[in-house]
């Protein structure tokens, strides 16, 4: 869609639900806005509830594909076939909509981590499943989970919702630290978790810029092999020449 200045609704202050201050939140997350939204949805008529979901899904896709600042409320209403009156019944501003979209993605991120915990029996298989999910699943090419591109855009805009949006990356990081520590207690789990996230987010960004799924396919195998080496370094089973990740 054409750029509309992207400031519809303005940058409201003080709307971030997770301000990033104090101790890092631990799983499971209680997403206050999402819970309130669920309560609101239950009180709505079915048609109103469906309209709200339609608005959220449309905004989610457009924010992911075009960026938050490049999309106006009119773009969202037009793309979703939604009347403006219905739109403002559910969301009073573009910032209010952004908060709801972020909460929706946070819930999806936590659901993904819980599913991996449930489906895979040990830390190594969970780590591999996480890498594959992030890079090769339908979710990795959709707007269902928070990616660094949204966080970067909000940081450039100095938008208060950045504190809320980056919590998904914080939760992923904390989850990775736990898996790594359970697998290899002597490993620097915090550092390795950050490296995993950095490599994944770098691959996602590059694939998006180049519009190439092959980038993600190569990255999945390379990051998985690199991680095996990092986790087994203390057993001397990984040649030192393979410890660093080199893109092909």
GROMACS .gro file of C-alpha atoms in nm:
model
  248
    1UNK     CA    1   0.000   0.000   0.000
    2UNK     CA    2   0.116   0.359  -0.057
    3UNK     CA    3   0.282   0.536   0.228
    4UNK     CA    4   0.045   0.758   0.421
    5UNK     CA    5   0.289   0.908   0.664
    6UNK     CA    6   0.203   0.626   0.902
    7UNK     CA    7   0.131   0.847   1.199
    8UNK     CA    8  -0.244   0.789   1.212
    9UNK     CA    9  -0.348   0.798   1.573
   10UNK     CA   10  -0.012   0.945   1.680
   11UNK     CA   11   0.239   0.784   1.914
   12UNK     CA   12   0.051   0.752   2.241
   13UNK     CA   13   0.272   0.744   2.545
   14UNK     CA   14   0.262   0.503   2.830
   15UNK     CA   15   0.083   0.220   2.652
   16UNK     CA   16   0.354  -0.050   2.679
   17UNK     CA   17   0.230  -0.325   2.908
   18UNK     CA   18   0.580  -0.462   2.971
   19UNK     CA   19   0.814  -0.174   3.040
   20UNK     CA   20   1.132  -0.379   3.051
   21UNK     CA   21   1.218  -0.247   3.397
   22UNK     CA   22   1.304  -0.469   3.692
   23UNK     CA   23   1.357  -0.846   3.676
   24UNK     CA   24   1.294  -1.019   3.347
   25UNK     CA   25   0.952  -1.185   3.341
   26UNK     CA   26   0.948  -1.562   3.362
   27UNK     CA   27   0.738  -1.812   3.176
   28UNK     CA   28   0.447  -1.851   3.171
   29UNK     CA   29   0.364  -1.494   3.072
   30UNK     CA   30   0.038  -1.333   3.178
   31UNK     CA   31  -0.046  -1.105   2.890
   32UNK     CA   32  -0.282  -0.858   3.053
   33UNK     CA   33  -0.415  -0.697   2.737
   34UNK     CA   34  -0.471  -1.029   2.562
   35UNK     CA   35  -0.661  -1.158   2.866
   36UNK     CA   36  -0.869  -0.842   2.882
   37UNK     CA   37  -0.932  -0.876   2.509
   38UNK     CA   38  -1.053  -1.231   2.560
   39UNK     CA   39  -1.293  -1.113   2.828
   40UNK     CA   40  -1.416  -0.839   2.598
   41UNK     CA   41  -1.461  -1.083   2.311
   42UNK     CA   42  -1.675  -1.311   2.526
   43UNK     CA   43  -1.908  -1.021   2.601
   44UNK     CA   44  -1.941  -0.924   2.236
   45UNK     CA   45  -2.194  -1.056   1.993
   46UNK     CA   46  -2.052  -1.316   1.751
   47UNK     CA   47  -2.050  -1.063   1.467
   48UNK     CA   48  -1.863  -0.802   1.673
   49UNK     CA   49  -1.613  -1.063   1.791
   50UNK     CA   50  -1.549  -1.177   1.433
   51UNK     CA   51  -1.499  -0.815   1.324
   52UNK     CA   52  -1.238  -0.762   1.594
   53UNK     CA   53  -1.051  -1.076   1.492
   54UNK     CA   54  -1.066  -0.969   1.127
   55UNK     CA   55  -0.920  -0.628   1.213
   56UNK     CA   56  -0.641  -0.786   1.417
   57UNK     CA   57  -0.551  -1.040   1.148
   58UNK     CA   58  -0.550  -0.776   0.873
   59UNK     CA   59  -0.338  -0.534   1.076
   60UNK     CA   60  -0.103  -0.812   1.179
   61UNK     CA   61  -0.032  -0.907   0.817
   62UNK     CA   62   0.007  -0.548   0.699
   63UNK     CA   63   0.238  -0.451   0.986
   64UNK     CA   64   0.449  -0.758   0.907
   65UNK     CA   65   0.464  -0.704   0.531
   66UNK     CA   66   0.482  -0.324   0.512
   67UNK     CA   67   0.587  -0.202   0.855
   68UNK     CA   68   0.386  -0.027   1.124
   69UNK     CA   69   0.476   0.327   1.019
   70UNK     CA   70   0.388   0.268   0.652
   71UNK     CA   71   0.032   0.158   0.721
   72UNK     CA   72  -0.263   0.380   0.804
   73UNK     CA   73  -0.595   0.290   0.960
   74UNK     CA   74  -0.753   0.351   0.619
   75UNK     CA   75  -0.520   0.092   0.464
   76UNK     CA   76  -0.624  -0.165   0.725
   77UNK     CA   77  -0.994  -0.090   0.687
   78UNK     CA   78  -0.973  -0.111   0.309
   79UNK     CA   79  -0.768  -0.432   0.303
   80UNK     CA   80  -1.003  -0.601   0.549
   81UNK     CA   81  -1.324  -0.470   0.397
   82UNK     CA   82  -1.410  -0.313   0.731
   83UNK     CA   83  -1.620  -0.001   0.781
   84UNK     CA   84  -1.445   0.271   0.980
   85UNK     CA   85  -1.732   0.285   1.226
   86UNK     CA   86  -1.678  -0.080   1.311
   87UNK     CA   87  -1.306  -0.021   1.329
   88UNK     CA   88  -1.327   0.253   1.593
   89UNK     CA   89  -1.576   0.050   1.795
   90UNK     CA   90  -1.294  -0.195   1.868
   91UNK     CA   91  -0.980   0.021   1.856
   92UNK     CA   92  -0.968   0.392   1.937
   93UNK     CA   93  -0.631   0.454   1.774
   94UNK     CA   94  -0.357   0.297   1.565
   95UNK     CA   95  -0.144   0.261   1.878
   96UNK     CA   96  -0.421   0.073   2.057
   97UNK     CA   97  -0.436  -0.163   1.760
   98UNK     CA   98  -0.058  -0.208   1.765
   99UNK     CA   99  -0.070  -0.308   2.132
  100UNK     CA  100  -0.337  -0.569   2.058
  101UNK     CA  101  -0.135  -0.705   1.765
  102UNK     CA  102   0.177  -0.732   1.982
  103UNK     CA  103  -0.015  -0.909   2.258
  104UNK     CA  104  -0.151  -1.150   1.996
  105UNK     CA  105   0.202  -1.226   1.880
  106UNK     CA  106   0.326  -1.267   2.237
  107UNK     CA  107   0.059  -1.528   2.303
  108UNK     CA  108   0.158  -1.709   1.980
  109UNK     CA  109   0.524  -1.705   2.085
  110UNK     CA  110   0.446  -1.855   2.425
  111UNK     CA  111   0.217  -2.116   2.270
  112UNK     CA  112   0.503  -2.215   2.038
  113UNK     CA  113   0.746  -2.261   2.328
  114UNK     CA  114   0.494  -2.460   2.532
  115UNK     CA  115   0.420  -2.683   2.234
  116UNK     CA  116   0.791  -2.759   2.186
  117UNK     CA  117   0.825  -2.837   2.558
  118UNK     CA  118   0.531  -3.075   2.532
  119UNK     CA  119   0.622  -3.243   2.202
  120UNK     CA  120   0.997  -3.305   2.251
  121UNK     CA  121   1.146  -3.504   2.538
  122UNK     CA  122   1.491  -3.351   2.587
  123UNK     CA  123   1.672  -3.015   2.553
  124UNK     CA  124   1.867  -3.107   2.239
  125UNK     CA  125   1.558  -3.207   2.042
  126UNK     CA  126   1.376  -2.899   2.170
  127UNK     CA  127   1.657  -2.670   2.056
  128UNK     CA  128   1.657  -2.827   1.710
  129UNK     CA  129   1.278  -2.800   1.691
  130UNK     CA  130   1.298  -2.433   1.791
  131UNK     CA  131   1.551  -2.356   1.516
  132UNK     CA  132   1.343  -2.540   1.257
  133UNK     CA  133   1.021  -2.371   1.371
  134UNK     CA  134   1.179  -2.028   1.353
  135UNK     CA  135   1.330  -2.075   1.008
  136UNK     CA  136   1.127  -2.328   0.811
  137UNK     CA  137   0.773  -2.340   0.948
  138UNK     CA  138   0.483  -2.139   0.808
  139UNK     CA  139   0.505  -1.927   1.123
  140UNK     CA  140   0.855  -1.806   1.032
  141UNK     CA  141   0.718  -1.657   0.711
  142UNK     CA  142   0.408  -1.507   0.870
  143UNK     CA  143   0.334  -1.244   1.129
  144UNK     CA  144   0.241  -1.486   1.407
  145UNK     CA  145   0.551  -1.429   1.618
  146UNK     CA  146   0.750  -1.120   1.702
  147UNK     CA  147   1.058  -1.066   1.485
  148UNK     CA  148   1.343  -0.823   1.521
  149UNK     CA  149   1.221  -0.620   1.221
  150UNK     CA  150   0.922  -0.489   1.419
  151UNK     CA  151   1.140  -0.420   1.723
  152UNK     CA  152   1.393  -0.237   1.507
  153UNK     CA  153   1.123  -0.022   1.349
  154UNK     CA  154   0.972   0.066   1.686
  155UNK     CA  155   1.319   0.149   1.820
  156UNK     CA  156   1.383   0.388   1.529
  157UNK     CA  157   1.047   0.553   1.593
  158UNK     CA  158   1.122   0.570   1.967
  159UNK     CA  159   0.779   0.415   2.008
  160UNK     CA  160   0.682   0.318   2.365
  161UNK     CA  161   0.543  -0.015   2.241
  162UNK     CA  162   0.903  -0.132   2.188
  163UNK     CA  163   0.919  -0.236   2.554
  164UNK     CA  164   0.614  -0.453   2.501
  165UNK     CA  165   0.725  -0.597   2.165
  166UNK     CA  166   1.073  -0.701   2.270
  167UNK     CA  167   0.937  -0.922   2.546
  168UNK     CA  168   0.882  -1.202   2.293
  169UNK     CA  169   1.256  -1.204   2.218
  170UNK     CA  170   1.328  -1.192   2.592
  171UNK     CA  171   1.100  -1.491   2.652
  172UNK     CA  172   1.267  -1.684   2.370
  173UNK     CA  173   1.607  -1.597   2.513
  174UNK     CA  174   1.511  -1.712   2.864
  175UNK     CA  175   1.367  -2.035   2.724
  176UNK     CA  176   1.687  -2.101   2.526
  177UNK     CA  177   1.901  -2.038   2.834
  178UNK     CA  178   1.705  -2.301   3.028
  179UNK     CA  179   1.733  -2.561   2.751
  180UNK     CA  180   2.107  -2.502   2.709
  181UNK     CA  181   2.173  -2.509   3.084
  182UNK     CA  182   1.976  -2.834   3.120
  183UNK     CA  183   2.175  -2.991   2.835
  184UNK     CA  184   2.523  -2.862   2.921
  185UNK     CA  185   2.548  -2.705   3.267
  186UNK     CA  186   2.909  -2.596   3.211
  187UNK     CA  187   2.822  -2.399   2.895
  188UNK     CA  188   2.781  -2.021   2.904
  189UNK     CA  189   2.409  -2.056   2.838
  190UNK     CA  190   2.326  -1.685   2.830
  191UNK     CA  191   2.589  -1.608   2.568
  192UNK     CA  192   2.500  -1.908   2.353
  193UNK     CA  193   2.128  -1.824   2.369
  194UNK     CA  194   2.197  -1.474   2.239
  195UNK     CA  195   2.410  -1.617   1.958
  196UNK     CA  196   2.131  -1.855   1.854
  197UNK     CA  197   1.874  -1.575   1.846
  198UNK     CA  198   2.112  -1.347   1.658
  199UNK     CA  199   2.181  -1.606   1.389
  200UNK     CA  200   1.812  -1.691   1.349
  201UNK     CA  201   1.699  -1.329   1.330
  202UNK     CA  202   1.982  -1.247   1.090
  203UNK     CA  203   1.877  -1.528   0.858
  204UNK     CA  204   1.512  -1.421   0.873
  205UNK     CA  205   1.604  -1.062   0.790
  206UNK     CA  206   1.831  -1.165   0.502
  207UNK     CA  207   1.571  -1.400   0.358
  208UNK     CA  208   1.312  -1.124   0.375
  209UNK     CA  209   1.537  -0.875   0.199
  210UNK     CA  210   1.638  -1.124  -0.071
  211UNK     CA  211   1.291  -1.286  -0.084
  212UNK     CA  212   1.468  -1.622  -0.078
  213UNK     CA  213   1.346  -1.931   0.107
  214UNK     CA  214   1.680  -2.095   0.020
  215UNK     CA  215   1.851  -1.863   0.268
  216UNK     CA  216   1.637  -2.009   0.546
  217UNK     CA  217   1.688  -2.366   0.429
  218UNK     CA  218   2.067  -2.326   0.434
  219UNK     CA  219   2.062  -2.141   0.765
  220UNK     CA  220   1.857  -2.411   0.937
  221UNK     CA  221   2.115  -2.681   0.866
  222UNK     CA  222   2.415  -2.460   0.933
  223UNK     CA  223   2.285  -2.324   1.264
  224UNK     CA  224   2.187  -2.673   1.381
  225UNK     CA  225   2.534  -2.810   1.301
  226UNK     CA  226   2.701  -2.511   1.463
  227UNK     CA  227   2.490  -2.561   1.778
  228UNK     CA  228   2.581  -2.929   1.801
  229UNK     CA  229   2.947  -2.826   1.799
  230UNK     CA  230   2.895  -2.560   2.062
  231UNK     CA  231   2.709  -2.798   2.293
  232UNK     CA  232   2.967  -3.074   2.255
  233UNK     CA  233   3.280  -2.860   2.277
  234UNK     CA  234   3.354  -2.976   2.632
  235UNK     CA  235   3.359  -3.338   2.517
  236UNK     CA  236   3.612  -3.249   2.243
  237UNK     CA  237   3.387  -3.414   1.985
  238UNK     CA  238   3.369  -3.105   1.764
  239UNK     CA  239   3.668  -2.999   1.551
  240UNK     CA  240   3.775  -2.645   1.637
  241UNK     CA  241   3.751  -2.543   1.271
  242UNK     CA  242   3.375  -2.596   1.282
  243UNK     CA  243   3.303  -2.381   1.586
  244UNK     CA  244   3.230  -2.068   1.388
  245UNK     CA  245   2.936  -2.030   1.156
  246UNK     CA  246   3.033  -1.936   0.804
  247UNK     CA  247   2.752  -1.868   0.553
  248UNK     CA  248   2.783  -2.039   0.216
   0.00000   0.00000   0.00000
